[in-house]
Amino acid sequence: MSDKKSGGVPAVDRERPLLLKNAIILDYYPVAMDADPAPRVIRGDLRVVGERITDRGPNLDPQEGEEVVDLDGMTLLPGNINAHGHLYAALAGGMPQPNATLETFTDILTEIWWPLDRALDHEAVYLSALAGAWDAARCGTTLIFDHHASLAAVGGSLDRIEQGLAAVGLRGCLCYETTDRGGKGQRDTCLDENERYLQKLGDLKPGDVPRFRGLVGAHASFTLEDKTLQLLGDICSRHDTGLHIHLAEGPTDREVSRERGWLDPLERLAANGLLRAGSIFAHGVDLSPLDMQTIEDHDCWLVHCGRSNMNNGVGRAPVDRFPSRCALGTDGLDDNLWGELRTTYFRGNEGGRGPLGHAGAARFWLGNYRLAREVFGEPFGSLDTGAPADFIVLDNFRKTPLDQENWLSHLLFCFHPWDIAAVYVGGSRVYARGDAPPADAALLQETAARIWKLMGVTK
Ligand SMILES: [Zn+2]
């Protein structure tokens, strides 16, 4: 435990099995793919061979050639999962406010996010993904459902996101945010990028733990023409996959529909065959009880992005009415999922303790793992024999007891990124306290400064 640079845990040579001893192991699901969530806490040992956990028990004997590490009561828990993120936003952190007044959600899009996505070139997309992935790893996040936009560098951009995630060692489910903002030519490039990436990924191979999966990406109903929705539906059908889109992120989505004489946003998706099982709809602030039922009936996911909703002033999502497939996303703010969970819980209590409570917060948290299990076909959220070895080693000096009755209270009030000693993905250590970042700070700063200048927020 004295090796400060390694956070007290070794970098894994994946050829060499690893035995982690004396851990407090928290996991959320059994390893069986059809099992319901069943959070458990046990004291024991974990054996990792290759990408998977191959044994777990109270007193596992070391085997020849195995690296043995005594965790001395540290907590092992599954890596965090972000159900809706934007790695392209990572180099906007610390950016000065634009000169224009930001009064509405549309102002925020037209003054910040759309200039940013037009300023990014391929190198900036890669470096942004790399920087964002490093931030994510340091928060214990091991898998990101990313929603990417870089309108001046569309073709091949998902490969650059993939490379940024791979350089850190994280998993991702990627897509490109198709939009009609740039006209038909750019719209077609966006559609092509989604299709190209899905073709490249191919089908799931039995036995492999996939690093990357894909969905069909679209920005939001209010920047998409009917023809584009139809083409998105065609790609989903060809690849038998879901859609990842912002839906009802405040009233703008519905207002634009009414101005344009369109159906309401969810009805537009339905009319174009886009209420496909496994689709991810982010935000859901302005949805009626009937909309919620429609999402439930079609086995789609609704992702709550509480901090982003608050920051953009788009309204309060009716979290107590979200469908059974609900999850949490950071919407590009960062990849601190414990922070996101807390905000969802606190917001539910603000102004009088509402109906969300611990059970509601747990429903959202466990949803992220169910989503990842459905999309990747792997038992994420389990730390039992056969599960992918994606986990956090937490060294929070164990000031209070952890058991399967109070696990959520620990997530809400007791676990913090600064307590993370190490993070593993597929049996490899991707982060340990004290590690140097994977990119040169001067290069990142130079790239961020160049982007900010192109956006017109600096001179
Ligand atoms: Zn978003």
Short mmCIF file of C-alpha atoms and ligand atoms in Angstrom, two decimals:
data_model
loop_
_atom_site.label_atom_id
_atom_site.label_comp_id
_atom_site.label_asym_id
_atom_site.label_seq_id
_atom_site.Cartn_x
_atom_site.Cartn_y
_atom_site.Cartn_z
CA MET A 1 0.00 0.00 0.00
CA SER A 2 3.02 2.30 0.07
CA ASP A 3 3.35 2.79 -3.69
CA LYS A 4 1.90 6.28 -3.98
CA LYS A 5 2.06 6.38 -7.77
CA SER A 6 -0.07 3.28 -8.09
CA GLY A 7 -2.72 4.19 -5.54
CA GLY A 8 -1.70 1.05 -3.67
CA VAL A 9 -2.83 -1.33 -6.41
CA PRO A 10 -0.83 -2.77 -9.28
CA ALA A 11 -1.04 -2.14 -12.99
CA VAL A 12 -2.21 -5.43 -14.40
CA ASP A 13 -0.22 -7.36 -16.89
CA ARG A 14 -3.27 -8.99 -18.48
CA GLU A 15 -1.29 -12.13 -19.14
CA ARG A 16 -0.76 -12.44 -15.40
CA PRO A 17 -3.76 -13.33 -13.20
CA LEU A 18 -4.51 -11.03 -10.30
CA LEU A 19 -5.83 -11.97 -6.86
CA LEU A 20 -7.30 -9.10 -4.85
CA LYS A 21 -7.64 -10.11 -1.21
CA ASN A 22 -9.56 -8.71 1.77
CA ALA A 23 -11.92 -6.40 -0.08
CA ILE A 24 -15.37 -5.20 0.88
CA ILE A 25 -17.15 -6.03 -2.39
CA LEU A 26 -20.31 -4.11 -3.30
CA ASP A 27 -22.12 -5.05 -6.48
CA TYR A 28 -25.56 -4.25 -7.84
CA TYR A 29 -26.65 -7.22 -9.94
CA PRO A 30 -26.19 -10.99 -10.01
CA VAL A 31 -24.10 -12.19 -12.92
CA ALA A 32 -27.09 -13.88 -14.65
CA MET A 33 -28.15 -11.60 -17.49
CA ASP A 34 -31.88 -12.02 -16.83
CA ALA A 35 -31.57 -11.30 -13.11
CA ASP A 36 -33.17 -8.34 -11.38
CA PRO A 37 -30.89 -5.98 -9.45
CA ALA A 38 -29.90 -7.30 -6.03
CA PRO A 39 -27.24 -5.08 -4.39
CA ARG A 40 -24.96 -7.12 -2.12
CA VAL A 41 -21.98 -6.47 0.12
CA ILE A 42 -19.57 -9.25 1.04
CA ARG A 43 -16.07 -9.37 2.46
CA GLY A 44 -13.85 -11.50 0.29
CA ASP A 45 -11.35 -12.00 -2.50
CA LEU A 46 -11.60 -11.56 -6.24
CA ARG A 47 -9.58 -13.32 -8.94
CA VAL A 48 -9.14 -11.62 -12.33
CA VAL A 49 -7.86 -13.45 -15.38
CA GLY A 50 -7.79 -11.57 -18.67
CA GLU A 51 -10.83 -9.35 -18.98
CA ARG A 52 -13.06 -11.16 -16.52
CA ILE A 53 -13.54 -12.02 -12.88
CA THR A 54 -12.92 -15.76 -12.68
CA ASP A 55 -13.51 -16.42 -8.99
CA ARG A 56 -14.83 -14.76 -5.90
CA GLY A 57 -14.91 -16.09 -2.37
CA PRO A 58 -14.00 -15.59 1.27
CA ASN A 59 -10.52 -17.17 1.18
CA LEU A 60 -9.15 -17.78 -2.28
CA ASP A 61 -5.75 -19.45 -2.31
CA PRO A 62 -3.07 -17.82 -4.47
CA GLN A 63 -2.14 -19.76 -7.58
CA GLU A 64 1.26 -20.05 -9.20
CA GLY A 65 2.24 -16.99 -11.20
CA GLU A 66 -0.56 -14.89 -9.76
CA GLU A 67 -0.06 -11.36 -8.53
CA VAL A 68 -1.54 -11.08 -5.02
CA VAL A 69 -2.62 -7.74 -3.55
CA ASP A 70 -3.98 -7.27 -0.04
CA LEU A 71 -6.61 -4.51 -0.20
CA ASP A 72 -6.86 -4.42 3.59
CA GLY A 73 -10.59 -3.71 3.66
CA MET A 74 -10.80 -1.24 0.77
CA THR A 75 -14.11 -1.21 -1.09
CA LEU A 76 -14.45 -2.76 -4.55
CA LEU A 77 -17.49 -1.67 -6.54
CA PRO A 78 -18.56 -1.72 -10.21
CA GLY A 79 -17.29 1.08 -12.45
CA ASN A 80 -19.76 3.94 -12.89
CA ILE A 81 -21.71 4.28 -16.14
CA ASN A 82 -22.77 7.52 -17.85
CA ALA A 83 -25.98 7.04 -19.85
CA HIS A 84 -25.68 10.35 -21.76
CA GLY A 85 -22.43 12.29 -22.17
CA HIS A 86 -20.71 14.62 -24.60
CA LEU A 87 -16.95 14.11 -24.69
CA TYR A 88 -16.71 16.89 -27.28
CA ALA A 89 -17.47 19.35 -24.46
CA ALA A 90 -14.37 18.53 -22.40
CA LEU A 91 -12.25 21.37 -23.77
CA ALA A 92 -15.04 23.89 -23.04
CA GLY A 93 -14.33 23.53 -19.32
CA GLY A 94 -13.15 26.91 -18.00
CA MET A 95 -14.12 28.76 -21.17
CA PRO A 96 -15.09 32.43 -20.68
CA GLN A 97 -18.76 33.33 -21.08
CA PRO A 98 -19.66 34.47 -24.60
CA ASN A 99 -20.27 38.21 -25.03
CA ALA A 100 -23.92 37.68 -25.95
CA THR A 101 -26.62 37.53 -23.30
CA LEU A 102 -27.68 33.96 -22.53
CA GLU A 103 -31.37 34.21 -21.67
CA THR A 104 -32.90 31.13 -23.26
CA PHE A 105 -31.93 27.54 -23.96
CA THR A 106 -31.70 28.49 -27.64
CA ASP A 107 -29.20 31.25 -26.73
CA ILE A 108 -27.05 28.64 -24.95
CA LEU A 109 -27.10 26.42 -28.03
CA THR A 110 -26.44 29.17 -30.57
CA GLU A 111 -23.77 30.96 -28.51
CA ILE A 112 -21.90 28.00 -26.94
CA TRP A 113 -22.57 24.48 -28.16
CA TRP A 114 -23.15 25.07 -31.86
CA PRO A 115 -20.09 27.35 -32.25
CA LEU A 116 -18.10 24.72 -30.32
CA ASP A 117 -19.14 21.84 -32.52
CA ARG A 118 -18.27 23.89 -35.64
CA ALA A 119 -14.84 24.82 -34.23
CA LEU A 120 -13.66 21.28 -33.53
CA ASP A 121 -11.35 19.64 -36.04
CA HIS A 122 -10.33 15.99 -35.97
CA GLU A 123 -7.36 16.53 -33.67
CA ALA A 124 -9.47 18.59 -31.26
CA VAL A 125 -12.17 15.88 -31.27
CA TYR A 126 -9.53 13.32 -30.29
CA LEU A 127 -7.94 15.49 -27.60
CA SER A 128 -11.32 16.46 -26.19
CA ALA A 129 -12.32 12.79 -25.95
CA LEU A 130 -8.98 11.95 -24.36
CA ALA A 131 -9.26 14.75 -21.77
CA GLY A 132 -12.90 13.88 -21.04
CA ALA A 133 -12.09 10.19 -20.71
CA TRP A 134 -9.29 10.95 -18.26
CA ASP A 135 -11.65 13.07 -16.16
CA ALA A 136 -14.19 10.23 -16.31
CA ALA A 137 -11.69 7.59 -15.20
CA ARG A 138 -10.75 9.77 -12.24
CA CYS A 139 -14.44 9.76 -11.22
CA GLY A 140 -14.64 5.97 -11.49
CA THR A 141 -16.61 6.07 -14.75
CA THR A 142 -15.71 3.15 -16.98
CA LEU A 143 -18.39 3.28 -19.72
CA ILE A 144 -19.86 6.32 -21.48
CA PHE A 145 -22.87 6.51 -23.80
CA ASP A 146 -21.47 9.38 -25.84
CA HIS A 147 -23.48 11.70 -28.10
CA HIS A 148 -21.04 13.42 -30.42
CA ALA A 149 -21.16 16.57 -32.57
CA SER A 150 -18.40 18.25 -34.61
CA LEU A 151 -20.15 19.68 -37.64
CA ALA A 152 -16.96 20.83 -39.40
CA ALA A 153 -15.33 17.41 -38.95
CA VAL A 154 -18.04 14.76 -39.17
CA GLY A 155 -16.63 11.88 -41.26
CA GLY A 156 -14.39 9.70 -39.12
CA SER A 157 -15.12 11.69 -35.96
CA LEU A 158 -16.48 8.65 -34.10
CA ASP A 159 -13.12 6.93 -34.69
CA ARG A 160 -11.45 9.91 -33.01
CA ILE A 161 -13.81 9.62 -30.02
CA GLU A 162 -13.07 5.90 -29.90
CA GLN A 163 -9.32 6.58 -29.98
CA GLY A 164 -9.60 9.09 -27.11
CA LEU A 165 -11.52 6.60 -24.97
CA ALA A 166 -9.17 3.76 -25.93
CA ALA A 167 -6.10 5.82 -25.01
CA VAL A 168 -7.43 5.93 -21.44
CA GLY A 169 -8.89 2.43 -21.57
CA LEU A 170 -12.62 3.14 -21.18
CA ARG A 171 -15.62 1.61 -22.93
CA GLY A 172 -18.04 3.62 -25.04
CA CYS A 173 -21.31 3.44 -26.92
CA LEU A 174 -20.94 6.03 -29.67
CA CYS A 175 -23.11 7.88 -32.14
CA TYR A 176 -23.10 11.10 -34.16
CA GLU A 177 -25.76 13.78 -33.48
CA THR A 178 -27.43 14.05 -36.90
CA THR A 179 -28.92 17.50 -37.56
CA ASP A 180 -30.32 19.61 -40.40
CA ARG A 181 -28.59 22.73 -39.07
CA GLY A 182 -25.90 22.53 -41.75
CA GLY A 183 -28.17 21.79 -44.71
CA LYS A 184 -28.76 18.61 -46.67
CA GLY A 185 -25.12 17.96 -47.56
CA GLN A 186 -23.96 18.03 -43.96
CA ARG A 187 -27.09 16.11 -42.88
CA ASP A 188 -26.07 13.29 -45.20
CA THR A 189 -22.53 13.32 -43.83
CA CYS A 190 -23.95 12.91 -40.30
CA LEU A 191 -26.14 9.99 -41.37
CA ASP A 192 -23.20 8.38 -43.19
CA GLU A 193 -20.97 8.69 -40.13
CA ASN A 194 -23.50 6.81 -37.98
CA GLU A 195 -23.87 4.09 -40.58
CA ARG A 196 -20.13 3.81 -41.23
CA TYR A 197 -19.40 3.37 -37.53
CA LEU A 198 -22.13 0.75 -37.04
CA GLN A 199 -20.80 -1.20 -40.03
CA LYS A 200 -17.28 -1.02 -38.65
CA LEU A 201 -18.38 -2.37 -35.25
CA GLY A 202 -20.20 -5.34 -36.72
CA ASP A 203 -22.09 -7.82 -34.59
CA LEU A 204 -21.35 -8.84 -31.02
CA LYS A 205 -18.97 -11.79 -30.86
CA PRO A 206 -19.69 -14.43 -28.21
CA GLY A 207 -17.08 -14.47 -25.45
CA ASP A 208 -15.52 -11.08 -26.23
CA VAL A 209 -16.26 -8.23 -23.85
CA PRO A 210 -16.98 -5.39 -26.31
CA ARG A 211 -15.06 -2.17 -25.82
CA PHE A 212 -17.35 -0.21 -28.12
CA ARG A 213 -20.92 -0.35 -29.32
CA GLY A 214 -22.98 2.09 -31.36
CA LEU A 215 -26.42 3.64 -31.65
CA VAL A 216 -27.89 5.90 -34.32
CA GLY A 217 -27.44 9.50 -33.19
CA ALA A 218 -29.61 12.57 -33.69
CA HIS A 219 -29.55 15.99 -32.07
CA ALA A 220 -33.20 16.75 -31.25
CA SER A 221 -36.56 16.84 -32.99
CA PHE A 222 -36.43 20.63 -33.37
CA THR A 223 -33.33 20.54 -35.61
CA LEU A 224 -34.51 17.60 -37.73
CA GLU A 225 -36.74 17.64 -40.80
CA ASP A 226 -39.29 14.88 -41.36
CA LYS A 227 -37.23 13.39 -44.19
CA THR A 228 -34.21 13.15 -41.89
CA LEU A 229 -36.21 11.34 -39.23
CA GLN A 230 -37.29 8.88 -41.88
CA LEU A 231 -33.66 8.30 -42.94
CA LEU A 232 -32.63 7.83 -39.30
CA GLY A 233 -35.38 5.21 -38.95
CA ASP A 234 -34.02 3.44 -42.02
CA ILE A 235 -30.51 3.21 -40.50
CA CYS A 236 -31.93 1.93 -37.20
CA SER A 237 -33.83 -0.77 -39.12
CA ARG A 238 -30.84 -1.78 -41.23
CA HIS A 239 -28.66 -2.22 -38.14
CA ASP A 240 -31.40 -3.33 -35.77
CA THR A 241 -30.36 -0.70 -33.27
CA GLY A 242 -31.86 2.13 -31.25
CA LEU A 243 -31.74 5.90 -31.55
CA HIS A 244 -29.87 8.24 -29.15
CA ILE A 245 -31.45 11.71 -29.14
CA HIS A 246 -32.27 14.69 -26.92
CA LEU A 247 -36.01 14.68 -26.30
CA ALA A 248 -38.06 17.47 -24.72
CA GLU A 249 -35.04 19.18 -23.17
CA GLY A 250 -37.33 21.99 -22.04
CA PRO A 251 -40.28 23.47 -23.93
CA THR A 252 -38.29 24.44 -27.08
CA ASP A 253 -38.68 21.00 -28.68
CA ARG A 254 -42.49 21.16 -28.54
CA GLU A 255 -42.70 24.91 -29.35
CA VAL A 256 -40.69 24.53 -32.56
CA SER A 257 -42.86 21.56 -33.55
CA ARG A 258 -45.96 23.71 -33.19
CA GLU A 259 -44.41 26.65 -35.10
CA ARG A 260 -43.45 24.33 -37.95
CA GLY A 261 -46.82 22.56 -38.03
CA TRP A 262 -45.21 19.27 -37.08
CA LEU A 263 -46.50 16.64 -34.71
CA ASP A 264 -45.18 16.86 -31.15
CA PRO A 265 -41.58 15.54 -30.78
CA LEU A 266 -42.42 12.09 -29.43
CA GLU A 267 -45.17 11.65 -32.01
CA ARG A 268 -42.69 12.57 -34.76
CA LEU A 269 -40.32 9.86 -33.55
CA ALA A 270 -43.19 7.37 -33.46
CA ALA A 271 -44.34 8.33 -36.96
CA ASN A 272 -40.86 7.54 -38.31
CA GLY A 273 -40.38 4.19 -36.57
CA LEU A 274 -37.96 5.66 -34.03
CA LEU A 275 -39.62 4.41 -30.85
CA ARG A 276 -37.41 1.37 -31.06
CA ALA A 277 -36.60 -0.78 -28.04
CA GLY A 278 -33.28 0.25 -26.53
CA SER A 279 -33.41 3.83 -27.83
CA ILE A 280 -32.03 6.48 -25.47
CA PHE A 281 -33.97 9.71 -25.02
CA ALA A 282 -32.10 12.31 -22.96
CA HIS A 283 -33.73 14.88 -20.63
CA GLY A 284 -37.52 14.37 -20.87
CA VAL A 285 -38.25 17.64 -19.07
CA ASP A 286 -41.35 18.54 -21.10
CA LEU A 287 -43.17 15.21 -21.42
CA SER A 288 -46.77 14.46 -20.53
CA PRO A 289 -47.92 11.41 -18.53
CA LEU A 290 -49.12 9.95 -21.84
CA ASP A 291 -45.65 10.48 -23.39
CA MET A 292 -44.11 8.66 -20.42
CA GLN A 293 -46.47 5.75 -20.94
CA THR A 294 -45.61 5.65 -24.64
CA ILE A 295 -41.88 5.45 -23.81
CA GLU A 296 -42.61 2.71 -21.27
CA ASP A 297 -44.68 0.73 -23.77
CA HIS A 298 -41.88 0.78 -26.36
CA ASP A 299 -39.05 -0.29 -23.99
CA CYS A 300 -37.13 2.93 -24.62
CA TRP A 301 -34.79 4.60 -22.14
CA LEU A 302 -35.33 8.04 -20.63
CA VAL A 303 -32.16 9.56 -19.17
CA HIS A 304 -32.32 12.24 -16.50
CA CYS A 305 -29.64 14.94 -16.70
CA GLY A 306 -30.50 16.92 -13.57
CA ARG A 307 -27.45 19.16 -13.30
CA SER A 308 -27.58 20.10 -16.97
CA ASN A 309 -31.30 20.88 -16.73
CA MET A 310 -30.62 23.17 -13.77
CA ASN A 311 -27.66 24.86 -15.46
CA ASN A 312 -29.56 25.50 -18.70
CA GLY A 313 -32.74 26.60 -16.93
CA VAL A 314 -34.89 24.30 -19.05
CA GLY A 315 -37.20 23.20 -16.26
CA ARG A 316 -37.56 20.34 -13.85
CA ALA A 317 -37.99 16.83 -15.18
CA PRO A 318 -40.84 14.82 -13.59
CA VAL A 319 -38.46 12.17 -12.27
CA ASP A 320 -41.12 10.36 -10.27
CA ARG A 321 -43.01 9.66 -13.52
CA PHE A 322 -40.04 8.39 -15.55
CA PRO A 323 -40.51 4.96 -17.18
CA SER A 324 -39.03 1.76 -15.76
CA ARG A 325 -36.07 2.09 -18.14
CA CYS A 326 -34.63 5.24 -16.55
CA ALA A 327 -30.99 6.19 -16.04
CA LEU A 328 -28.66 9.10 -15.27
CA GLY A 329 -26.48 11.13 -17.63
CA THR A 330 -24.21 14.12 -17.18
CA ASP A 331 -24.92 15.77 -20.58
CA GLY A 332 -21.28 16.82 -20.99
CA LEU A 333 -20.81 18.62 -17.67
CA ASP A 334 -18.36 15.99 -16.42
CA ASP A 335 -18.51 12.27 -15.83
CA ASN A 336 -19.00 12.35 -12.07
CA LEU A 337 -21.98 10.02 -11.74
CA TRP A 338 -22.00 10.16 -7.94
CA GLY A 339 -22.49 13.93 -8.28
CA GLU A 340 -25.28 13.35 -10.79
CA LEU A 341 -27.01 10.84 -8.50
CA ARG A 342 -26.79 13.27 -5.57
CA THR A 343 -28.31 16.09 -7.58
CA THR A 344 -31.21 13.91 -8.69
CA TYR A 345 -31.85 12.91 -5.08
CA PHE A 346 -31.46 16.42 -3.64
CA ARG A 347 -33.64 17.93 -6.36
CA GLY A 348 -36.30 15.38 -5.48
CA ASN A 349 -36.23 16.65 -1.90
CA GLU A 350 -36.00 20.36 -2.66
CA GLY A 351 -39.10 22.29 -1.65
CA GLY A 352 -40.41 19.40 0.45
CA ARG A 353 -39.39 15.80 0.29
CA GLY A 354 -40.96 14.45 -2.85
CA PRO A 355 -41.87 10.95 -3.95
CA LEU A 356 -38.41 10.02 -5.34
CA GLY A 357 -36.64 9.07 -2.10
CA HIS A 358 -33.98 6.40 -1.78
CA ALA A 359 -35.97 3.86 -3.78
CA GLY A 360 -36.36 6.29 -6.68
CA ALA A 361 -32.70 7.29 -6.64
CA ALA A 362 -31.69 3.61 -6.58
CA ARG A 363 -33.99 2.93 -9.56
CA PHE A 364 -32.13 5.53 -11.63
CA TRP A 365 -28.69 4.34 -10.51
CA LEU A 366 -29.36 0.67 -11.22
CA GLY A 367 -30.91 1.64 -14.56
CA ASN A 368 -27.50 2.70 -15.90
CA TYR A 369 -26.23 -0.87 -15.45
CA ARG A 370 -29.36 -2.40 -16.98
CA LEU A 371 -28.89 -0.13 -20.00
CA ALA A 372 -25.26 -1.20 -20.38
CA ARG A 373 -26.22 -4.87 -19.97
CA GLU A 374 -28.83 -4.57 -22.73
CA VAL A 375 -26.56 -2.73 -25.18
CA PHE A 376 -23.30 -4.61 -24.54
CA GLY A 377 -24.74 -8.05 -23.73
CA GLU A 378 -22.48 -8.28 -20.67
CA PRO A 379 -23.36 -8.46 -16.97
CA PHE A 380 -22.10 -5.02 -15.97
CA GLY A 381 -22.92 -4.10 -12.38
CA SER A 382 -21.95 -7.58 -11.16
CA LEU A 383 -18.60 -8.42 -9.56
CA ASP A 384 -19.15 -12.15 -9.54
CA THR A 385 -17.50 -14.97 -11.48
CA GLY A 386 -17.86 -14.40 -15.21
CA ALA A 387 -18.48 -10.64 -15.08
CA PRO A 388 -16.19 -8.16 -16.87
CA ALA A 389 -13.48 -6.92 -14.48
CA ASP A 390 -14.62 -3.26 -14.52
CA PHE A 391 -14.36 -1.89 -11.00
CA ILE A 392 -13.33 0.92 -8.68
CA VAL A 393 -10.99 0.42 -5.72
CA LEU A 394 -12.16 2.91 -3.12
CA ASP A 395 -10.01 3.87 -0.15
CA ASN A 396 -12.29 6.07 1.97
CA PHE A 397 -10.84 4.99 5.31
CA ARG A 398 -14.06 3.07 5.98
CA LYS A 399 -15.36 5.54 8.51
CA THR A 400 -18.86 3.99 8.57
CA PRO A 401 -20.11 0.41 8.03
CA LEU A 402 -21.22 -0.58 4.53
CA ASP A 403 -23.85 -3.27 4.04
CA GLN A 404 -26.54 -4.17 1.55
CA GLU A 405 -29.13 -2.12 3.40
CA ASN A 406 -27.20 1.18 3.32
CA TRP A 407 -25.28 0.96 0.00
CA LEU A 408 -27.26 3.82 -1.54
CA SER A 409 -26.54 6.11 1.42
CA HIS A 410 -22.86 5.49 0.80
CA LEU A 411 -23.23 6.46 -2.85
CA LEU A 412 -25.24 9.55 -1.90
CA PHE A 413 -23.17 10.81 1.00
CA CYS A 414 -19.97 8.86 1.48
CA PHE A 415 -18.25 7.94 -1.81
CA HIS A 416 -16.23 10.67 -3.52
CA PRO A 417 -13.86 10.73 -6.50
CA TRP A 418 -11.01 11.82 -4.22
CA ASP A 419 -11.29 8.48 -2.41
CA ILE A 420 -10.65 6.46 -5.57
CA ALA A 421 -7.37 4.55 -5.32
CA ALA A 422 -7.65 2.86 -8.72
CA VAL A 423 -10.00 2.02 -11.58
CA TYR A 424 -9.91 -1.15 -13.69
CA VAL A 425 -11.56 -1.85 -17.04
CA GLY A 426 -11.50 -5.35 -18.49
CA GLY A 427 -8.93 -6.38 -15.89
CA SER A 428 -6.50 -3.57 -16.77
CA ARG A 429 -5.79 -0.71 -14.42
CA VAL A 430 -6.70 2.47 -16.29
CA TYR A 431 -6.20 4.93 -13.44
CA ALA A 432 -4.49 5.03 -10.08
CA ARG A 433 -4.18 7.93 -7.68
CA GLY A 434 -1.05 9.88 -8.60
CA ASP A 435 -0.95 8.79 -12.25
CA ALA A 436 0.11 11.43 -14.76
CA PRO A 437 -2.50 12.44 -17.36
CA PRO A 438 -2.21 10.73 -20.76
CA ALA A 439 -1.82 14.01 -22.69
CA ASP A 440 0.55 16.91 -22.53
CA ALA A 441 -1.06 19.88 -20.72
CA ALA A 442 0.53 22.38 -23.11
CA LEU A 443 -1.02 20.64 -26.11
CA LEU A 444 -4.45 20.49 -24.47
CA GLN A 445 -4.29 24.17 -23.48
CA GLU A 446 -3.11 25.24 -26.91
CA THR A 447 -5.95 23.27 -28.52
CA ALA A 448 -8.57 24.67 -26.13
CA ALA A 449 -7.31 28.24 -26.72
CA ARG A 450 -7.50 27.70 -30.48
CA ILE A 451 -11.09 26.40 -30.24
CA TRP A 452 -12.21 29.24 -27.98
CA LYS A 453 -10.77 31.76 -30.42
CA LEU A 454 -12.52 30.14 -33.37
CA MET A 455 -15.75 30.30 -31.38
CA GLY A 456 -15.24 34.00 -30.85
CA VAL A 457 -15.31 33.86 -27.04
CA THR A 458 -11.64 34.96 -26.83
CA LYS A 459 -9.50 37.18 -29.08
ZN ZN B 1 -26.92 16.03 -24.32
#
